[in-house]
Tab-separated table of C-alpha atoms in Angstrom:
chain	number	residue	atom	x	y	z
A	501	UNK	CA	-18.219	6.731	-32.153
A	502	UNK	CA	-17.266	4.055	-34.585
A	503	UNK	CA	-17.478	0.331	-33.978
A	504	UNK	CA	-13.674	0.294	-33.816
A	505	UNK	CA	-13.525	2.824	-30.963
A	506	UNK	CA	-16.031	0.783	-28.972
A	507	UNK	CA	-14.288	-2.523	-29.646
A	508	UNK	CA	-11.085	-1.577	-27.823
A	509	UNK	CA	-12.648	-2.154	-24.413
A	510	UNK	CA	-15.174	-4.897	-25.188
A	511	UNK	CA	-14.565	-8.385	-23.766
A	512	UNK	CA	-11.800	-9.942	-25.812
A	513	UNK	CA	-10.594	-6.538	-27.065
A	514	UNK	CA	-7.026	-5.300	-26.541
A	515	UNK	CA	-7.786	-3.180	-23.465
A	516	UNK	CA	-9.738	-6.020	-21.895
A	517	UNK	CA	-6.901	-8.471	-22.587
A	518	UNK	CA	-4.313	-6.048	-21.169
A	519	UNK	CA	-6.332	-5.242	-18.035
A	520	UNK	CA	-7.137	-8.907	-17.447
A	521	UNK	CA	-3.621	-10.167	-18.010
A	522	UNK	CA	-1.970	-11.937	-15.066
A	523	UNK	CA	1.228	-10.017	-15.863
A	524	UNK	CA	-0.612	-6.679	-15.620
A	525	UNK	CA	-2.319	-7.717	-12.387
A	526	UNK	CA	0.887	-8.986	-10.755
A	527	UNK	CA	2.876	-5.933	-11.849
A	528	UNK	CA	0.200	-3.585	-10.493
A	529	UNK	CA	0.011	-5.454	-7.185
A	530	UNK	CA	3.811	-5.391	-6.863
A	531	UNK	CA	3.771	-1.644	-7.519
A	532	UNK	CA	1.033	-1.147	-4.926
A	533	UNK	CA	3.044	-3.124	-2.367
A	534	UNK	CA	6.441	-1.683	-3.351
A	535	UNK	CA	6.804	0.512	-0.254
A	536	UNK	CA	5.800	-2.436	1.959
A	537	UNK	CA	8.500	-4.601	0.387
A	538	UNK	CA	11.260	-1.981	0.153
A	539	UNK	CA	10.631	-0.596	3.655
A	540	UNK	CA	11.167	-3.849	5.559
A	541	UNK	CA	14.172	-4.786	3.426
A	542	UNK	CA	15.734	-1.424	4.288
A	543	UNK	CA	14.937	-2.040	7.962
A	544	UNK	CA	16.513	-5.514	7.833
A	545	UNK	CA	19.760	-4.163	6.353
A	546	UNK	CA	19.801	-1.191	8.743
A	547	UNK	CA	18.199	-2.533	11.880
A	548	UNK	CA	19.706	0.238	14.029
A	549	UNK	CA	17.984	2.723	11.729
A	550	UNK	CA	14.719	0.771	12.095
A	551	UNK	CA	14.998	0.994	15.873
A	552	UNK	CA	15.762	4.720	15.646
A	553	UNK	CA	12.671	5.184	13.458
A	554	UNK	CA	10.443	3.419	16.004
A	555	UNK	CA	11.914	5.502	18.821
A	556	UNK	CA	11.395	8.682	16.791
A	557	UNK	CA	7.676	7.920	16.616
A	558	UNK	CA	7.487	6.947	20.293
A	559	UNK	CA	6.933	3.229	19.677
A	560	UNK	CA	8.410	1.157	22.502
A	561	UNK	CA	9.892	-1.340	22.835
A	562	UNK	CA	11.457	-0.130	19.603
A	563	UNK	CA	13.149	-3.415	18.693
A	564	UNK	CA	9.935	-5.379	19.051
A	565	UNK	CA	8.004	-2.836	16.981
A	566	UNK	CA	10.728	-2.885	14.289
A	567	UNK	CA	10.593	-6.685	14.005
A	568	UNK	CA	6.793	-6.640	14.041
A	569	UNK	CA	6.610	-4.065	11.256
A	570	UNK	CA	9.150	-5.956	9.137
A	571	UNK	CA	7.320	-9.272	9.469
A	572	UNK	CA	3.873	-7.730	9.049
A	573	UNK	CA	4.706	-5.741	5.906
A	574	UNK	CA	6.425	-8.670	4.187
A	575	UNK	CA	3.680	-11.184	5.000
A	576	UNK	CA	0.806	-8.849	4.102
A	577	UNK	CA	2.527	-7.882	0.831
A	578	UNK	CA	3.081	-11.548	-0.025
A	579	UNK	CA	-0.627	-12.190	0.599
A	580	UNK	CA	-1.655	-9.362	-1.710
A	581	UNK	CA	0.713	-10.275	-4.530
A	582	UNK	CA	0.239	-14.050	-4.330
A	583	UNK	CA	-3.544	-13.970	-3.992
A	584	UNK	CA	-3.526	-16.063	-0.796
A	585	UNK	CA	-6.174	-14.362	1.340
A	586	UNK	CA	-5.522	-11.251	-0.748
A	587	UNK	CA	-8.509	-9.440	0.747
A	588	UNK	CA	-7.152	-9.926	4.268
A	589	UNK	CA	-3.631	-8.767	3.395
A	590	UNK	CA	-5.022	-5.738	1.549
A	591	UNK	CA	-7.321	-4.719	4.412
A	592	UNK	CA	-4.489	-5.207	6.905
A	593	UNK	CA	-2.211	-2.955	4.839
A	594	UNK	CA	-5.002	-0.366	4.533
A	595	UNK	CA	-5.444	-0.227	8.314
A	596	UNK	CA	-1.673	-0.231	8.891
A	597	UNK	CA	-1.256	2.591	6.386
A	598	UNK	CA	-3.939	4.694	8.080
A	599	UNK	CA	-2.428	4.137	11.524
A	600	UNK	CA	1.099	4.896	10.327
A	601	UNK	CA	-0.140	7.986	8.501
A	602	UNK	CA	-1.761	9.417	11.617
A	603	UNK	CA	1.390	8.646	13.629
A	604	UNK	CA	4.002	9.893	11.161
A	605	UNK	CA	2.349	12.633	9.093
A	606	UNK	CA	0.571	14.919	11.564
A	607	UNK	CA	0.785	17.913	9.256
A	608	UNK	CA	-1.735	19.885	11.333
A	609	UNK	CA	0.847	20.127	14.123
A	610	UNK	CA	3.468	21.766	11.899
A	611	UNK	CA	4.014	25.447	11.269
A	612	UNK	CA	3.102	26.684	7.782
A	613	UNK	CA	5.924	26.137	5.328
A	614	UNK	CA	7.669	23.515	3.242
A	615	UNK	CA	7.740	20.814	5.946
A	616	UNK	CA	4.002	21.147	6.532
A	617	UNK	CA	3.271	21.093	2.803
A	618	UNK	CA	5.352	17.931	2.332
A	619	UNK	CA	3.670	16.237	5.297
A	620	UNK	CA	0.231	17.263	4.000
A	621	UNK	CA	0.991	15.819	0.566
A	622	UNK	CA	2.325	12.619	2.119
A	623	UNK	CA	-0.737	12.329	4.364
A	624	UNK	CA	-3.174	12.506	1.475
A	625	UNK	CA	-1.056	10.240	-0.727
A	626	UNK	CA	-1.188	7.651	2.036
A	627	UNK	CA	-4.963	8.036	2.283
A	628	UNK	CA	-5.103	7.236	-1.436
A	629	UNK	CA	-2.856	4.221	-0.929
A	630	UNK	CA	-5.128	2.927	1.841
A	631	UNK	CA	-8.096	3.437	-0.483
A	632	UNK	CA	-6.362	1.421	-3.183
A	633	UNK	CA	-5.876	-1.462	-0.752
A	634	UNK	CA	-9.572	-1.312	0.162
A	635	UNK	CA	-10.411	-1.529	-3.562
A	636	UNK	CA	-8.129	-4.560	-3.956
A	637	UNK	CA	-9.912	-6.223	-1.032
A	638	UNK	CA	-13.344	-5.358	-2.406
A	639	UNK	CA	-12.502	-6.765	-5.841
A	640	UNK	CA	-11.061	-9.907	-4.297
A	641	UNK	CA	-14.110	-10.420	-2.092
A	642	UNK	CA	-16.669	-9.763	-4.823
A	643	UNK	CA	-14.975	-11.473	-7.782
A	644	UNK	CA	-12.679	-14.013	-6.147
A	645	UNK	CA	-8.911	-14.184	-5.948
A	646	UNK	CA	-8.488	-16.230	-9.101
A	647	UNK	CA	-10.439	-13.909	-11.372
């Protein structure tokens, strides 16, 4: 390798500047939390649909669960994006994601076919999302929210 190929990722190099940029960090955190921002907004504008969703998954009282999920997702997302107790918001969203995944995507109960394949894919995508939140928490804990 040449000195130039090594310099791209050294401290102060272009990759380092891009990865360390507050704009990059905020954009990535917004993308990570996108489903936890969009979901509650959808539930707010279609609260009857939110109640139906809770009932579908056997969560009662459905209205209380719907409000709880809306408030939880918005607050935890705000914590992650803003940096205020980021580690706590990220770990909370990781646990929430795992719980919701085991409630909503029980692919092992479905007959083989398209529905099972889609649920299986969704299940493992959600595991990856939970893992990403754990990484955010670990970075925040080990390096500090402001770094």
